[in-house]
CSV table of C-alpha atoms and ligand atoms in Angstrom, one decimal:
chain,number,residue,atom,x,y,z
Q,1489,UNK,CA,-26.1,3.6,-3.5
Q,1490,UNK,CA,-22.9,3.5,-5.1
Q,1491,UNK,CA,-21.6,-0.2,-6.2
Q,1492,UNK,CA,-19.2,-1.5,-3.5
Q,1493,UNK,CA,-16.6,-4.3,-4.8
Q,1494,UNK,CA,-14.6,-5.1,-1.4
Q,1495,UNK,CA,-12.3,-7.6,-1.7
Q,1496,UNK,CA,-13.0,-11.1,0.0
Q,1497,UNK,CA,-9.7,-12.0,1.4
Q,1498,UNK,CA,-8.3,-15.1,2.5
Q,1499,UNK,CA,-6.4,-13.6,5.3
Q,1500,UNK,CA,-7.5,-10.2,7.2
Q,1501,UNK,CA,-5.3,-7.0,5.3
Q,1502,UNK,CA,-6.4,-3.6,6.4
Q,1503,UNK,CA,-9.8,-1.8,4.9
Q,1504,UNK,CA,-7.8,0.8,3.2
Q,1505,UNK,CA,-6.7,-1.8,1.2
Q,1506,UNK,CA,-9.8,-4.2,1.2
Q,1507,UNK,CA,-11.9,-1.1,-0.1
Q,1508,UNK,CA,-10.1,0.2,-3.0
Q,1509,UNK,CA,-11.5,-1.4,-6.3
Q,1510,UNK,CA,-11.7,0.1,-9.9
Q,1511,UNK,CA,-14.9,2.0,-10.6
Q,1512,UNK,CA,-15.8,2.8,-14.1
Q,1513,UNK,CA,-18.8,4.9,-13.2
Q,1514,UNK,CA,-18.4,8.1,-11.3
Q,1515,UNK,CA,-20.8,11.0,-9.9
Q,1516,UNK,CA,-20.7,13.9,-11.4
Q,1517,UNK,CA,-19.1,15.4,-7.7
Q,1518,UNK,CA,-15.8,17.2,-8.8
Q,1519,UNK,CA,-12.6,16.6,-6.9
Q,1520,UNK,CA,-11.7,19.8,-4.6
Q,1521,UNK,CA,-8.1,20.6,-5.5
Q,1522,UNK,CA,-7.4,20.3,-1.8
Q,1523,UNK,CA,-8.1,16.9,-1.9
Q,1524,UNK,CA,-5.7,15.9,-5.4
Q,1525,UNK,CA,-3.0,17.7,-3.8
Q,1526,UNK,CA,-3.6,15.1,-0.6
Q,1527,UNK,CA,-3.2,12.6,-3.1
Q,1528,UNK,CA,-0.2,13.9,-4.6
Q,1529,UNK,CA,1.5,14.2,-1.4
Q,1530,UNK,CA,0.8,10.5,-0.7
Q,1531,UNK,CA,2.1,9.5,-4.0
Q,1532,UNK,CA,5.0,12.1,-3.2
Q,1533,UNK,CA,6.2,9.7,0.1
Q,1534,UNK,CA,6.7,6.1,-1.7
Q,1535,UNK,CA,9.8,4.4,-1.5
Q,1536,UNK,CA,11.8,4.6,-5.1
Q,1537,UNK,CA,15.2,3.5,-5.9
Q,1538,UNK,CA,18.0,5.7,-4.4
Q,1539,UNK,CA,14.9,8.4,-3.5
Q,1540,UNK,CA,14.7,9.7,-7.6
Q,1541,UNK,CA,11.2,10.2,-7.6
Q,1542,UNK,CA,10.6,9.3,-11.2
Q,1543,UNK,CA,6.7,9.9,-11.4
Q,1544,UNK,CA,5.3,13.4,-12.6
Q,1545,UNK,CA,1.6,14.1,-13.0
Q,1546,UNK,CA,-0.6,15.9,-15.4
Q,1547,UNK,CA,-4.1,16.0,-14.8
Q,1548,UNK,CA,-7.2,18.2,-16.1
Q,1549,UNK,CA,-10.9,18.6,-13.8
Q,1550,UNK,CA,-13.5,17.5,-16.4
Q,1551,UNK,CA,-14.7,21.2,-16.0
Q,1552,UNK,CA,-10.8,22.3,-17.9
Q,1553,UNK,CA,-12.6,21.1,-21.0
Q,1554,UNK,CA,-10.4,21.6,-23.4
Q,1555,UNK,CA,-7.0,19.7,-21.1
Q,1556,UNK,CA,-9.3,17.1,-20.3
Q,1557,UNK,CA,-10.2,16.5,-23.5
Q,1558,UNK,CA,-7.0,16.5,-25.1
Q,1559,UNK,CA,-5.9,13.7,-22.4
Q,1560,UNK,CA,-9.3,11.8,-23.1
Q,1561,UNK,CA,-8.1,11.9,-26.6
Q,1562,UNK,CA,-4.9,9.8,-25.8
Q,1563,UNK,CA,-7.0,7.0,-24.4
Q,1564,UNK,CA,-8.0,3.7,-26.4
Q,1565,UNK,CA,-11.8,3.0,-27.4
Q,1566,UNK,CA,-12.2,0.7,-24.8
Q,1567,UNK,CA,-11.8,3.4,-22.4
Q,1568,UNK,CA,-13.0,6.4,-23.7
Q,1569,UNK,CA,-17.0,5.7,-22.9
Q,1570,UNK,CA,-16.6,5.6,-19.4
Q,1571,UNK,CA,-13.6,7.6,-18.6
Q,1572,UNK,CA,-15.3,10.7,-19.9
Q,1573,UNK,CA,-17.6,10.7,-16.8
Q,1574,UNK,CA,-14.5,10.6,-14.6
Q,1575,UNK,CA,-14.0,13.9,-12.2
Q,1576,UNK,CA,-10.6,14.1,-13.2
Q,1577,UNK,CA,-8.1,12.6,-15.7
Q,1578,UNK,CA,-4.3,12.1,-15.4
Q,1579,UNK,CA,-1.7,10.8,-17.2
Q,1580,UNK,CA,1.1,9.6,-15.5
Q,1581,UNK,CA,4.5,10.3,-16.5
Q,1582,UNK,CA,7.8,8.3,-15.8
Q,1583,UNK,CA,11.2,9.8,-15.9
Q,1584,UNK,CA,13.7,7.3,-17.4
Q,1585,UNK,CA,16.9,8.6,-16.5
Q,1586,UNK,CA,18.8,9.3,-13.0
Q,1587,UNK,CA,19.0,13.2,-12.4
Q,1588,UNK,CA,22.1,12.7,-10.6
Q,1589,UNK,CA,23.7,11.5,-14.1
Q,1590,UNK,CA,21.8,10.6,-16.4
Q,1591,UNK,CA,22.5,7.0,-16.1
Q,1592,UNK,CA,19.0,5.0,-17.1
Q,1593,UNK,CA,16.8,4.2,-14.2
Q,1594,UNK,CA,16.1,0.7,-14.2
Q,1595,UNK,CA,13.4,1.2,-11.5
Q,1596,UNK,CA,11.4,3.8,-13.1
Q,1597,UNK,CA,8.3,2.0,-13.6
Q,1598,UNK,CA,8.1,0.2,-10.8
Q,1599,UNK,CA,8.6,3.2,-9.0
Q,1600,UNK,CA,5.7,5.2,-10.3
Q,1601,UNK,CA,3.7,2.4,-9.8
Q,1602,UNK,CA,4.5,2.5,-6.5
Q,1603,UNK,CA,3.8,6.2,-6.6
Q,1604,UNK,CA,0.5,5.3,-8.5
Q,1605,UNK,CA,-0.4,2.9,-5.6
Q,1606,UNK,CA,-0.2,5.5,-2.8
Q,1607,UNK,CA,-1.9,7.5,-4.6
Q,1608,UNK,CA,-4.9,5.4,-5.0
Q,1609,UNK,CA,-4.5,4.3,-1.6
Q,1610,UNK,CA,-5.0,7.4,-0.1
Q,1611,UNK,CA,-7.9,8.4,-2.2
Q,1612,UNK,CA,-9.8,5.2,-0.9
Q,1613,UNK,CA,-9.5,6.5,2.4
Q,1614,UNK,CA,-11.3,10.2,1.5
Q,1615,UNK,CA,-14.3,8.3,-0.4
Q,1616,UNK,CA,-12.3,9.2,-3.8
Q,1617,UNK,CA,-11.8,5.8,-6.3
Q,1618,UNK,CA,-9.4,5.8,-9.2
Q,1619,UNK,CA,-9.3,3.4,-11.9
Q,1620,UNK,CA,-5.6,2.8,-13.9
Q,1621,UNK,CA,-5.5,2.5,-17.6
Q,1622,UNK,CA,-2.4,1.1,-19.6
Q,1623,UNK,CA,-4.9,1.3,-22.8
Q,1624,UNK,CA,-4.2,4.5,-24.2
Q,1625,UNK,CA,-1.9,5.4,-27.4
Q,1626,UNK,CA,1.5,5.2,-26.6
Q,1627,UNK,CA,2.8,7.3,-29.8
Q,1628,UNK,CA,-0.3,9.9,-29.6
Q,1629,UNK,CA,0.3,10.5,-25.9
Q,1630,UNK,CA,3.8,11.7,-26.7
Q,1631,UNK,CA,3.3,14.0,-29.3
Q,1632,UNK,CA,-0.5,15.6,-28.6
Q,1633,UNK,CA,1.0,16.5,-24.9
Q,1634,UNK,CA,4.1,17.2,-26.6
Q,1635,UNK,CA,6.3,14.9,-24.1
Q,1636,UNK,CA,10.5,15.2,-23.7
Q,1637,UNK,CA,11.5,11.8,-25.0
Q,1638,UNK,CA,12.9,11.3,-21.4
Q,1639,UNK,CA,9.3,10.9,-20.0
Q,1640,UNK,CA,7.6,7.8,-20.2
Q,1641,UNK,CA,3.5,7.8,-20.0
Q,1642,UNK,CA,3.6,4.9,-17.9
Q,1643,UNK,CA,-0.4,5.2,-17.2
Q,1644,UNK,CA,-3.4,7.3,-17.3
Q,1645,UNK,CA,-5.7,7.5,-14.4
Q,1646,UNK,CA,-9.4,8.3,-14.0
Q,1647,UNK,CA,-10.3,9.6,-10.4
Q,1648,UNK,CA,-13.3,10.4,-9.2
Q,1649,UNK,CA,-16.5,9.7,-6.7
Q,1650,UNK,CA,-18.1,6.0,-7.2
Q,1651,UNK,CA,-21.4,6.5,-9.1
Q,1652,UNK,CA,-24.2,3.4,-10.0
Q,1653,UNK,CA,-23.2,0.7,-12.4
Q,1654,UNK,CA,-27.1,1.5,-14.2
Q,1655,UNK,CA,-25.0,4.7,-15.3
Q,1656,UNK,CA,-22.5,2.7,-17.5
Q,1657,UNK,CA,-23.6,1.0,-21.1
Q,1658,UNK,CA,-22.5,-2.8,-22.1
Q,1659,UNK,CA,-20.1,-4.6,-21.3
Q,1660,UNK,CA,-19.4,-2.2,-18.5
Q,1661,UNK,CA,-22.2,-2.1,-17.1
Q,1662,UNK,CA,-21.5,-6.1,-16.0
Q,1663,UNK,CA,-18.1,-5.8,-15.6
Q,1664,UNK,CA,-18.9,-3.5,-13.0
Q,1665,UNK,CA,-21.1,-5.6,-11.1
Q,1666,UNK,CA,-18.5,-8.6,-12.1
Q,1667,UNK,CA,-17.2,-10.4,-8.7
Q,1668,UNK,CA,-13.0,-9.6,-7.9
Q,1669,UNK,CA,-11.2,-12.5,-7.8
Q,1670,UNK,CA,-7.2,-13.5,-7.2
Q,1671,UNK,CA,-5.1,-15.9,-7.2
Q,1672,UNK,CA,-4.4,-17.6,-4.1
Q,1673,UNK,CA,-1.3,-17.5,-2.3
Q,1674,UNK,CA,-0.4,-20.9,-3.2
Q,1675,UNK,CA,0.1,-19.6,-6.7
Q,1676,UNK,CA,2.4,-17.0,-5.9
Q,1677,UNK,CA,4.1,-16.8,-2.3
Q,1678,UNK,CA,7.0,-20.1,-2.6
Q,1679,UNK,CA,8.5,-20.0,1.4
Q,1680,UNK,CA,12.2,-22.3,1.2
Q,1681,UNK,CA,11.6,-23.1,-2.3
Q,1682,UNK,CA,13.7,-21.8,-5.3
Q,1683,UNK,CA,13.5,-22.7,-9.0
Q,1684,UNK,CA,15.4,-25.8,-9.8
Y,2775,FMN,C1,-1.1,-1.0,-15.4
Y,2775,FMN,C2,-2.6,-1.2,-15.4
Y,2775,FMN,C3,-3.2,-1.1,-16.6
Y,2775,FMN,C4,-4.6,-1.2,-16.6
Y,2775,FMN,N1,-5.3,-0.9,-17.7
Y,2775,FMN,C5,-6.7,-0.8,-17.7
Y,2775,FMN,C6,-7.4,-0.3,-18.9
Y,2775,FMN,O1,-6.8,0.1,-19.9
Y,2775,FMN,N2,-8.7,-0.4,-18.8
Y,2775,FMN,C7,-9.4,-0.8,-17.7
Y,2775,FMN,O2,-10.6,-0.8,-17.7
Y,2775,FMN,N3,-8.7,-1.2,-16.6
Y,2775,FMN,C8,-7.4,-1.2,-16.6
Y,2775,FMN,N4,-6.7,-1.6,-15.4
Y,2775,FMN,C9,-7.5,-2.0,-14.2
Y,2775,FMN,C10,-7.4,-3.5,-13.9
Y,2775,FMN,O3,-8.1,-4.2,-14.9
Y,2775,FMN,C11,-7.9,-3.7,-12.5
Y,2775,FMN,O4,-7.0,-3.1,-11.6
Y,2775,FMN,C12,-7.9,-5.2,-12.2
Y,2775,FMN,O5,-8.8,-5.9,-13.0
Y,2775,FMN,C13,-8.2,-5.5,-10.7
Y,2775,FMN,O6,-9.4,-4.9,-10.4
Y,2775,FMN,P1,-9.5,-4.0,-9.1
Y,2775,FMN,O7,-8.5,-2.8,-9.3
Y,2775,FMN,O8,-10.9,-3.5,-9.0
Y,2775,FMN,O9,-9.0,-4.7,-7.9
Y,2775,FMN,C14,-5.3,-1.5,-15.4
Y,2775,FMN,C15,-4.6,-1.7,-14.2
Y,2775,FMN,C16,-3.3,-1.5,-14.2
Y,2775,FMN,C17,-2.5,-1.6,-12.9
């Protein structure tokens, strides 16, 4: 059996959201390109500022060894071990300026994060689990994929189906098993109260 990390809430929020978690073992099961371009699309209908879009995608199957391994390349040691194993790798791209004018977009992270959340999202809900990585090289990433200064790598992304956390060597072998945890509301919700 797969590891399961559902989240213990404090109040009820829907199971697409209860069930999505960060895997760092996967199955060997490839992704059927039917199914990333479902996930695509759902990144494709988030909300962004004035409807820009910012996000673009570029991903490799594990099987396009040599893509694959060029974005594997880009990611930081702590990473690398178990991101290897994932079905599919994808570094996600942010575009910094409005296409309308050029004017910099201050929204365009937020945005593709936003993108980046449907995305996961959806996959949850076809058995598919991502994990998001902010630990790759910043400078490498830009000139091994040979990026337009105008596009940000805002993330990289493994996907893939949830495998056994016996897979995975130390320390993430226990980090998978590790309990989630958040802050409670109190820490971060503030109803009729500002700053003084
Ligand atoms: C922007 C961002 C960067 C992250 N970077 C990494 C990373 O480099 N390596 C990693 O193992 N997890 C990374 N994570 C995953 C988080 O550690 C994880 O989402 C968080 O601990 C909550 O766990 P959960 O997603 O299972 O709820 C990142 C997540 C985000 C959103």
């Amino acid at each position: 059996m797969p590891t399961h990390k559902h989240a213990q809430t404090q109040y009820p929020v829907a199971d697409f959201i209860k069930h999505r978690w960060s895997p760092r073992a996967f199955t060997p099961q490839p992704i059927a390109d039917e199914a990333l371009r479902t996930l695509f699309e759902a990144a494709a209908w988030a909300p962004s500022a004035m409807n820009e879009q910012p996000w673009q995608f570029i991903y490799a199957h594990r099987e396009q060894a040599e893509t694959f391994e060029r974005l594997w390349n880009c990611l930081l040691p702590g990473n690398q071990p178990w991101a290897k194993n994932a079905a599919v790798l994808v570094v996600v791209l942010a575009r910094k300026f409005m296409s309308a004018n050029q004017a910099p977009n201050r929204h365009y992270l937020h945005d593709t994060g936003m993108a980046t959340a449907n995305l996961l999202l959806q996959a949850g809900t076809m058995g598919i689990h991502g994990h998001v990585m902010g630990g790759f090289d910043l400078s490498k990433t830009q000139q091994d994929l040979h990026l337009p200064a105008e596009l940000e790598p805002a993330t990289f992304l493994a996907l893939g189906y949830a495998g056994e956390a016996e897979q995975l060597e130390e320390p993430f072998r226990t980090r998978e098993l590790a309990p989630r945890s958040r802050k409670p509301l109190s820490e971060f919700v503030f109803e009729n109260q500002l700053p003084d």
